[in-house]
Tab-separated table of C-alpha atoms and ligand atoms in Angstrom:
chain	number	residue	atom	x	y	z
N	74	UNK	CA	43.875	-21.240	23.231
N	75	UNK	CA	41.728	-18.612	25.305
N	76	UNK	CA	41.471	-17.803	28.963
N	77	UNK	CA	38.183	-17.248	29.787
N	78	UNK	CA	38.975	-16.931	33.339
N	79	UNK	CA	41.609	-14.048	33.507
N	80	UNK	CA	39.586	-11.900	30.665
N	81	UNK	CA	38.569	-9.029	32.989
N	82	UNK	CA	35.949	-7.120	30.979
N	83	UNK	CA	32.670	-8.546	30.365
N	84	UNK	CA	32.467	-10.408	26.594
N	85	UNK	CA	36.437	-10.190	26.690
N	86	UNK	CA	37.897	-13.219	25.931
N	87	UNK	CA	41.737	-13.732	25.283
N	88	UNK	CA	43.348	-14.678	21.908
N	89	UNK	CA	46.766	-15.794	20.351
N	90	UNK	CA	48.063	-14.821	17.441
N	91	UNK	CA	49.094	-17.445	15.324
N	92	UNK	CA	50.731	-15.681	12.309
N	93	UNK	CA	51.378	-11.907	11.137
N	94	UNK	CA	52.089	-11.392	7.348
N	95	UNK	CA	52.804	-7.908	6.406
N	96	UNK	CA	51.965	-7.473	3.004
N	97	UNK	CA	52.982	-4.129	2.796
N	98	UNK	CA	54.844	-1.198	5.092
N	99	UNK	CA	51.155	-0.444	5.842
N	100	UNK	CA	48.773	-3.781	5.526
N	101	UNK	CA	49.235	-6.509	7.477
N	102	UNK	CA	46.861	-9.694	8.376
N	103	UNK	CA	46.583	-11.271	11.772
N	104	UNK	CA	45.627	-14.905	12.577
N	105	UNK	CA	44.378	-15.510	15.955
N	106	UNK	CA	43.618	-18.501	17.727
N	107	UNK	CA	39.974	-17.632	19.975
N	108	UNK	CA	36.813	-19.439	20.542
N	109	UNK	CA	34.273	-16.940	19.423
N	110	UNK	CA	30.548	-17.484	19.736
N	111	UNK	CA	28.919	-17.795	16.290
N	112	UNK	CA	29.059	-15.772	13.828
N	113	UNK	CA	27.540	-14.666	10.165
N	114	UNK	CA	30.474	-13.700	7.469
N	115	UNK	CA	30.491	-10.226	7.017
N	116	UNK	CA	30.231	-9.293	10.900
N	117	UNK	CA	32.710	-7.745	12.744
N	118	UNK	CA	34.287	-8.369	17.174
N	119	UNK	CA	36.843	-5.435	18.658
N	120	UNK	CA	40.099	-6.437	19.369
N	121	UNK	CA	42.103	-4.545	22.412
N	122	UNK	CA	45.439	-4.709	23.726
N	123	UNK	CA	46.199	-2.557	27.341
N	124	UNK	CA	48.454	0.082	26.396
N	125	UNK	CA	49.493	2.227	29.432
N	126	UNK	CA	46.806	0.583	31.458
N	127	UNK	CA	44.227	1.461	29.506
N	128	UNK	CA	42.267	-1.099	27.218
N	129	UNK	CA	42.041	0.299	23.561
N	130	UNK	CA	39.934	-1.515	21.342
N	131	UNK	CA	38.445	-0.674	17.957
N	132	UNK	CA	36.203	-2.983	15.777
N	133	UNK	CA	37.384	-4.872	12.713
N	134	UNK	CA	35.596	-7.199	10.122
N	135	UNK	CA	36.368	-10.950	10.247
N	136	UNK	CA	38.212	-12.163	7.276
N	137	UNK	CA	37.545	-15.873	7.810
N	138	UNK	CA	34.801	-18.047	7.103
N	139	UNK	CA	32.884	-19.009	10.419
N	140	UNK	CA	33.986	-21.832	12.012
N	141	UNK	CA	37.499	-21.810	10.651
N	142	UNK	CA	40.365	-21.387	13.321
N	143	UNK	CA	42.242	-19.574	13.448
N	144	UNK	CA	40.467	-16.283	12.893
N	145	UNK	CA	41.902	-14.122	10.387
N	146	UNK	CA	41.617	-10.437	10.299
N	147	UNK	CA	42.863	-7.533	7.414
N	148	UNK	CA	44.658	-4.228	8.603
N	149	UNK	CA	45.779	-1.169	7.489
N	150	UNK	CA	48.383	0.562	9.918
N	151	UNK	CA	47.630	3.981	10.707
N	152	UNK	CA	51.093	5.102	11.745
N	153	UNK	CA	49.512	7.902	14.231
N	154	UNK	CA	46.455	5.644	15.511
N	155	UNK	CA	46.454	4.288	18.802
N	156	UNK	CA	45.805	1.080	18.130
N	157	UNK	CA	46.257	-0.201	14.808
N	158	UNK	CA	49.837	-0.177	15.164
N	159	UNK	CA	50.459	-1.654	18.000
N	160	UNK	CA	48.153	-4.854	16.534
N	161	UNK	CA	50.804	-4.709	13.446
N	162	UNK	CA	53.773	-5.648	15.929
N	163	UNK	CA	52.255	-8.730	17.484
N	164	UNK	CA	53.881	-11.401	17.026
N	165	UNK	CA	53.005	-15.231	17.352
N	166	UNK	CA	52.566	-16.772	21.028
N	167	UNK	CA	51.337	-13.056	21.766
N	168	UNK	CA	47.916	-12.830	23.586
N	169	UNK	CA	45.208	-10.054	22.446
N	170	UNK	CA	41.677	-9.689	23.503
N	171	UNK	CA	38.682	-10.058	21.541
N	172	UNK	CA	35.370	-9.522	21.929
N	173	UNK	CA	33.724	-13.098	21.773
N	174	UNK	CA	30.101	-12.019	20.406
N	175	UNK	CA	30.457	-10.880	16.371
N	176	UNK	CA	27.825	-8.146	15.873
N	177	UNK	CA	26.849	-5.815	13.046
N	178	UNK	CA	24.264	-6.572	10.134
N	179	UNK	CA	26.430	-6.329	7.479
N	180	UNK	CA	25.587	-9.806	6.414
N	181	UNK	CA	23.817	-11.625	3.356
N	182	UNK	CA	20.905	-12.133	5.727
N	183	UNK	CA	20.117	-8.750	5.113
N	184	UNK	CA	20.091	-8.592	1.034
N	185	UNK	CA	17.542	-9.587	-0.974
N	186	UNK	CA	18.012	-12.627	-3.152
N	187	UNK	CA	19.402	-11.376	-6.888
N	188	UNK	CA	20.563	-12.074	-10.015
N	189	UNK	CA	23.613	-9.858	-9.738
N	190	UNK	CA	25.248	-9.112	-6.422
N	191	UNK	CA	28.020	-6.797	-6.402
N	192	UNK	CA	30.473	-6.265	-3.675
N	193	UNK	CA	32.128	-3.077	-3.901
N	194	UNK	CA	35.419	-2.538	-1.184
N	195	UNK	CA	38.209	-0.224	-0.960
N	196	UNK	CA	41.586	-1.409	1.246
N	197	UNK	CA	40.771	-3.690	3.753
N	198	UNK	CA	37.092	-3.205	3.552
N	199	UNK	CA	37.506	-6.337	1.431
N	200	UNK	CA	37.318	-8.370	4.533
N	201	UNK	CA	33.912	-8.869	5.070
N	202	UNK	CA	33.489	-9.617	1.287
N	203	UNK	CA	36.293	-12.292	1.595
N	204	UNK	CA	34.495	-14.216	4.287
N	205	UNK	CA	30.316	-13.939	2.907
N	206	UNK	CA	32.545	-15.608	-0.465
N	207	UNK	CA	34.308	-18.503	1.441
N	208	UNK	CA	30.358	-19.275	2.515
N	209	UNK	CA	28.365	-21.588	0.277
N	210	UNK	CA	25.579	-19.077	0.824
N	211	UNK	CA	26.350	-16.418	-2.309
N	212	UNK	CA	26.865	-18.850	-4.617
N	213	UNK	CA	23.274	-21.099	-3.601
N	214	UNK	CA	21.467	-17.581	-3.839
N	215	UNK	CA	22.969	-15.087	-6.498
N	216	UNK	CA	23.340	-16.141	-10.014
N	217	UNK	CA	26.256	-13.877	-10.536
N	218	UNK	CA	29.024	-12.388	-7.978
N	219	UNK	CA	31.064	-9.550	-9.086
N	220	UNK	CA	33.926	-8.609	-6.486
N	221	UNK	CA	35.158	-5.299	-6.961
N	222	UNK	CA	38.147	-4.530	-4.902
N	223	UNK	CA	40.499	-0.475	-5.094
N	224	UNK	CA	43.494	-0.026	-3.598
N	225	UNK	CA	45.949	3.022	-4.109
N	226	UNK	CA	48.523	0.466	-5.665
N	227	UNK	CA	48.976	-2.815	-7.379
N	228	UNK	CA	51.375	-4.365	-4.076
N	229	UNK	CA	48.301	-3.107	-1.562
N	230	UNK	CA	45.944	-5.909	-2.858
N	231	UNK	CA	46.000	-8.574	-0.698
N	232	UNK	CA	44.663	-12.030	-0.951
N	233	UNK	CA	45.684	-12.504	-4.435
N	234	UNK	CA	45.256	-16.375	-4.014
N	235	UNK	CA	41.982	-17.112	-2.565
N	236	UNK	CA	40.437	-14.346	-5.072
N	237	UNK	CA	42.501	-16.661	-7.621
N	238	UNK	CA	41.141	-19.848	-5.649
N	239	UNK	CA	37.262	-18.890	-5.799
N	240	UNK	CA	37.788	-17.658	-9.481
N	241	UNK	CA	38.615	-21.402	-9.857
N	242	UNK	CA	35.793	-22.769	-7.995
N	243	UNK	CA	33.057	-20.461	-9.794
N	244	UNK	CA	34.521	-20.189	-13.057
N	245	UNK	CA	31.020	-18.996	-14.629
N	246	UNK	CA	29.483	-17.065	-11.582
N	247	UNK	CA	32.354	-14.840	-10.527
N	248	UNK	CA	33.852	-11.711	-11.975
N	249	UNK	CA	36.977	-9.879	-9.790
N	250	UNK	CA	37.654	-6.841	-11.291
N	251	UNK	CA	40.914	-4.832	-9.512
N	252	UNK	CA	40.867	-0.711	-9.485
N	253	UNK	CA	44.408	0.855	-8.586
N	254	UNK	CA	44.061	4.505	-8.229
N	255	UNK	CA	47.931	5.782	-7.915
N	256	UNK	CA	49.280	3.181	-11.257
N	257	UNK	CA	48.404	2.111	-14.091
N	258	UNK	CA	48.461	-1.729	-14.159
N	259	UNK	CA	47.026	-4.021	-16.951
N	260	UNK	CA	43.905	-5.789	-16.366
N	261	UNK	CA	42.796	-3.121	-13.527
N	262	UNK	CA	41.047	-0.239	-13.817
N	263	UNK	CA	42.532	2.978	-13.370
N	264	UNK	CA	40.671	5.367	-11.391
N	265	UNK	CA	37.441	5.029	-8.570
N	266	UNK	CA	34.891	3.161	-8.144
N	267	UNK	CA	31.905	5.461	-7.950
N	268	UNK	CA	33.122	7.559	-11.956
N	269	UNK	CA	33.618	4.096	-13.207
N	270	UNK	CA	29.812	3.139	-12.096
N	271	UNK	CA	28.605	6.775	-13.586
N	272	UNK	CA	30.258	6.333	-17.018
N	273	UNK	CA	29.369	2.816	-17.548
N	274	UNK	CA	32.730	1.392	-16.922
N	275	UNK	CA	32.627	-0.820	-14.567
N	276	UNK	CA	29.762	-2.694	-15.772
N	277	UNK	CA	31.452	-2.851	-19.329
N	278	UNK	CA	34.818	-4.276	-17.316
N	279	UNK	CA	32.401	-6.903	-15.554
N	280	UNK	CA	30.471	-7.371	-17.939
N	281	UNK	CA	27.476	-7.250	-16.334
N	282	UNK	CA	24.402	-4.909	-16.480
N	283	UNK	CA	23.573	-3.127	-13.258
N	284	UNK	CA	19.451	-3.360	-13.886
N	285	UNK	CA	17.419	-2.430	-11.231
N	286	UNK	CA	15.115	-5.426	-10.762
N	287	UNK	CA	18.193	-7.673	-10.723
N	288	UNK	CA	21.209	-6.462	-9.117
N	289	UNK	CA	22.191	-6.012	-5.106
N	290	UNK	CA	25.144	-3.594	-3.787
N	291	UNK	CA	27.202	-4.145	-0.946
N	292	UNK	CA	29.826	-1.001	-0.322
N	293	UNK	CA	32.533	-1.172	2.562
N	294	UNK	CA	35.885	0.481	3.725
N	295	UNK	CA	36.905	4.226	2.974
N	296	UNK	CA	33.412	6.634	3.861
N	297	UNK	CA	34.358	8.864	0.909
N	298	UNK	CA	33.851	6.098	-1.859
N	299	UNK	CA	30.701	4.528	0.000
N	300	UNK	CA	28.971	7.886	0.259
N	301	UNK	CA	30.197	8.680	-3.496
N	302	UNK	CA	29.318	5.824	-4.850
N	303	UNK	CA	25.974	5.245	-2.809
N	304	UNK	CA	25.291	8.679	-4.864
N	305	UNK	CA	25.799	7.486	-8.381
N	306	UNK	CA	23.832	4.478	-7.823
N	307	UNK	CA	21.013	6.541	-6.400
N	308	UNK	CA	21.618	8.400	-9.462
N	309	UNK	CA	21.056	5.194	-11.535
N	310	UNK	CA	17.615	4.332	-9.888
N	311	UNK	CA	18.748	2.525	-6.779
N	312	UNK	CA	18.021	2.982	-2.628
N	313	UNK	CA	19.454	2.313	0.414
N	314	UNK	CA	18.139	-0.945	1.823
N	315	UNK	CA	17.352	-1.891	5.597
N	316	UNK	CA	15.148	-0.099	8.212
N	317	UNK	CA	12.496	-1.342	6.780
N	318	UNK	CA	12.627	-0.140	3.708
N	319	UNK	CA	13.120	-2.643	0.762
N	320	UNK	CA	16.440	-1.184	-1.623
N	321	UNK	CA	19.233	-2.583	-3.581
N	322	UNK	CA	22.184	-0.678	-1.444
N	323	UNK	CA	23.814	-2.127	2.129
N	324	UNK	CA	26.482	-0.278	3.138
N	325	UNK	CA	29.403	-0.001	6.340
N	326	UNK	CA	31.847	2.362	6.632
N	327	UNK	CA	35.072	2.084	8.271
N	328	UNK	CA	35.907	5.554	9.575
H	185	FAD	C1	32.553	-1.952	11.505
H	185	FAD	C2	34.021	-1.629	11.326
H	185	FAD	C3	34.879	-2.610	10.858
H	185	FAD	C4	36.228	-2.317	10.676
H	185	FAD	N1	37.050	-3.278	10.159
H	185	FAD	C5	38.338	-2.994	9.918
H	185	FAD	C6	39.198	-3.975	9.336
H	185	FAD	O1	38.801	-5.112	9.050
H	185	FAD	N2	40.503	-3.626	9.126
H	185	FAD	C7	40.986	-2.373	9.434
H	185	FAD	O2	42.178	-2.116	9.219
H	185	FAD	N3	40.181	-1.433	9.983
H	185	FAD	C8	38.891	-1.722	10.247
H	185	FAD	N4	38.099	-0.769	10.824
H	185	FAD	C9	38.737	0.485	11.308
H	185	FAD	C10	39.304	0.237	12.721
H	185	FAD	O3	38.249	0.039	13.634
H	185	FAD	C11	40.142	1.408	13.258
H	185	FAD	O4	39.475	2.613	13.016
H	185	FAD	C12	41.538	1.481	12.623
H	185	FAD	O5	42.284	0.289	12.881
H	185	FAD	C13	42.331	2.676	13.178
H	185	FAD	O6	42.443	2.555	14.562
H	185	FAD	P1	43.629	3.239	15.358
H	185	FAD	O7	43.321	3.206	16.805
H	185	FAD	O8	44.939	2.668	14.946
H	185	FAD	O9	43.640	4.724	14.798
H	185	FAD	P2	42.667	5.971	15.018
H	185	FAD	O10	43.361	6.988	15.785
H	185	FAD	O11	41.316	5.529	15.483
H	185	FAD	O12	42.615	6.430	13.448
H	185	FAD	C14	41.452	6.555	12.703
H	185	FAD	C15	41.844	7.024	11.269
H	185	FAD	O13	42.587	5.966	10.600
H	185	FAD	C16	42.209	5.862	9.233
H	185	FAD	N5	41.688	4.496	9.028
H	185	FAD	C17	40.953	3.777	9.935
H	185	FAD	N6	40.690	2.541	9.449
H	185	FAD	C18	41.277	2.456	8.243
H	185	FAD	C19	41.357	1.428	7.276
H	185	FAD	N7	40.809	0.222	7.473
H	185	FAD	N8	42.032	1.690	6.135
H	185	FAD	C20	42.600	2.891	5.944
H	185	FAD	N9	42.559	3.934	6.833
H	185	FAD	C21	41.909	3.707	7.962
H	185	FAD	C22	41.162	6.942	8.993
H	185	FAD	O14	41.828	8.081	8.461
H	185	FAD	C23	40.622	7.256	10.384
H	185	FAD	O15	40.165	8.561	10.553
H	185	FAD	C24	36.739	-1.026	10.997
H	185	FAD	C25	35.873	-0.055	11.489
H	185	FAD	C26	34.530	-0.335	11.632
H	185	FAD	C27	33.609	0.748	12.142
H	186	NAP	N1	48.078	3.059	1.711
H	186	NAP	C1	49.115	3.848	1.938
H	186	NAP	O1	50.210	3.634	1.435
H	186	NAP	C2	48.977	5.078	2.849
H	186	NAP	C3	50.049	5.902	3.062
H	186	NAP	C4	49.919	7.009	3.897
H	186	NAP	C5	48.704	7.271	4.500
H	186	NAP	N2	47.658	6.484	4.305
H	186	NAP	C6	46.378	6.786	4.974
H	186	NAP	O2	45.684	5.611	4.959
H	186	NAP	C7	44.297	5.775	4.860
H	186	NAP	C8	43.835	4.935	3.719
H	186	NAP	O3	44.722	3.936	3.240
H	186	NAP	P1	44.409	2.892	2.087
H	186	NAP	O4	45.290	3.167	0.931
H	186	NAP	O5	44.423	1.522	2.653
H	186	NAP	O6	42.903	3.155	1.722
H	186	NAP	P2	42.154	4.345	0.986
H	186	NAP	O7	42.754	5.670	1.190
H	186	NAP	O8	40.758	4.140	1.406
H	186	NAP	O9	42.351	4.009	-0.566
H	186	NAP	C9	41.813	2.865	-1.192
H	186	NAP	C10	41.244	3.269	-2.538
H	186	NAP	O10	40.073	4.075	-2.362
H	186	NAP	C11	40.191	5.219	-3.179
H	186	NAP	N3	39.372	6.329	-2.697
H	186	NAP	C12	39.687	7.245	-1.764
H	186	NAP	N4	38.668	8.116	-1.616
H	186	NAP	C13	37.700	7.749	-2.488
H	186	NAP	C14	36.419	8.261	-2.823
H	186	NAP	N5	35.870	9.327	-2.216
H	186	NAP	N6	35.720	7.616	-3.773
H	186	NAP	C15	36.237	6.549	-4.382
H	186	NAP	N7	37.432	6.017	-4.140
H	186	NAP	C16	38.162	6.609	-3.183
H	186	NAP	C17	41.678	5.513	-3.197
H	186	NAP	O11	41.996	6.364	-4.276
H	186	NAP	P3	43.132	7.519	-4.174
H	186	NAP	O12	44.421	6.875	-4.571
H	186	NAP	O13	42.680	8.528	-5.176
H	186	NAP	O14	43.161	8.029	-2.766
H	186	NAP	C18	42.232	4.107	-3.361
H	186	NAP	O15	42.133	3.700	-4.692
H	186	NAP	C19	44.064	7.240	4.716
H	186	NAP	O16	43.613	7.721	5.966
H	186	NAP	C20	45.434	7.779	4.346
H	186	NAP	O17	45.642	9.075	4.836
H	186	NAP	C21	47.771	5.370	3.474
């Protein structure tokens, strides 16, 4: 399914898409058939396409487990971005590069075992989260998972069934709780992530405490809520983890 040979760019190797499902005008989720070296959920590879003769790439998280083919990635469309848009009208048979080495070290490896760990994404930032969870790995070394996933409205989340599917398989170790910011929908909270972790919401909604010997944090997607709600955590008694430095907070941004 890739073409090692003609890939022109060092690391470059050359995919097919399989499938694109637009969930909404904006979100869409590519499959891609590509033999990439080995990877840890929660990494992300660059994709590229030449546009005008120029190869554009960007990075984006890997929504699939490892080892599962196709590859499957989450995107929003910015509708003035370079790229992004032109990934949303590929259709299956078409070829796109990707960069065969994962990288990044937004991965379990790097959080300390816990009692609680919570994973805390806005819009496609849910990615990573999606593929650590289809890993045996959180459920051999947390006692609890709580998946926290905000979107702007009810039709942007996607994935409904495998959330459904791994509520299922870890009936007593997994909490999903839903945040729509722009309607109010039963059974999701209304409003952001980092007031709801300030006024005690969200741990009511989980029902879970957020105590600092037990619980790890894992924030990705939109800067604004991972800087806002890296500060009310800070607030509640927990640091940044990595670089040495041993903390309950692991964070990427996606702009
Ligand atoms: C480590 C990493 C992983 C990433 N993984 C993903 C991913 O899995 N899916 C994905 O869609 N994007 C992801 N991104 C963002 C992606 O790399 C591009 O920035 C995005 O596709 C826009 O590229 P563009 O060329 O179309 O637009 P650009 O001209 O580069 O537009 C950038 C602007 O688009 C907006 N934007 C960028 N990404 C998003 C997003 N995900 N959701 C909402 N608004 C956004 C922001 O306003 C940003 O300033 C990731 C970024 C990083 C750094
Ligand atoms: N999704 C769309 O329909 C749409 C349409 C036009 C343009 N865009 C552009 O798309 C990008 C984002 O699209 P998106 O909807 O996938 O993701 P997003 O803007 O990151 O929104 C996802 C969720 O994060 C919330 N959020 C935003 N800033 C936050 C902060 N500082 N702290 C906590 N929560 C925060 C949003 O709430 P809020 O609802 O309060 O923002 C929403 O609930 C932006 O650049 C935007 O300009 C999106």
């Amino acid at each position: 399914m890739t073409n090692r040979n003609e890939a022109p760019g060092k690391g470059w190797i050359e995919g097919m898409v399989s499938g694109n499902v637009h969930l909404t005008q904006n979100l869409f989720s590519l499959r891609i058939e590509a033999d990439l070296a080995p990877f840890t959920a929660g990494q992300y590879t660059s994709l590229a396409l030449d546009i005008d003769g120029q190869r554009i790439s960007q990075p984006y998280s890997i929504l699939s487990a490892p080892g599962q083919q196709p590859v499957e990635f989450f995107f929003y469309t910015n509708p003035e971005g370079q790229l992004s848009i032109e990934l949303g009208k590929l259709q299956t048979g078409d070829s796109v590069w990707i960069q065969e080495q994962a990288e990044g070290n937004f991965t379990l490896e790097q959080v300390p075992s816990s009692d609680c760990l919570w994973l805390l994404a806005t819009g496609t930032g849910v990615a990573p989260f999606l593929s650590m969870l289809l890993t045996p790995e959180p459920w051999k070394r947390f006692r609890h998972v709580v998946l926290v996933y905000a979107v702007r409205q009810w039709q942007d989340l996607g994935y409904g069934d495998l959330i459904k599917g791994l509520q299922q398989a870890h009936v007593d170790q997994f909490t999903f709780v839903p945040f729509v910011s722009r309607e109010k929908i039963e059974g999701s909270i209304h409003g952001h992530i980092p007031a709801s972790i300030t006024n005690g919401t969200l741990e009511r909604v989980a029902g879970r405490n957020m105590t600092l010997p037990n619980s790890q944090f894992m924030l990705c997607g939109n800067p604004g809520m991972v800087q806002d709600a890296t500060v009310a955590l800070e607030q509640k008694g927990f640091n940044r983890h990595g670089d040495g430095v041993s903390g309950q907070i692991t964070l990427e941004s996606y702009w």
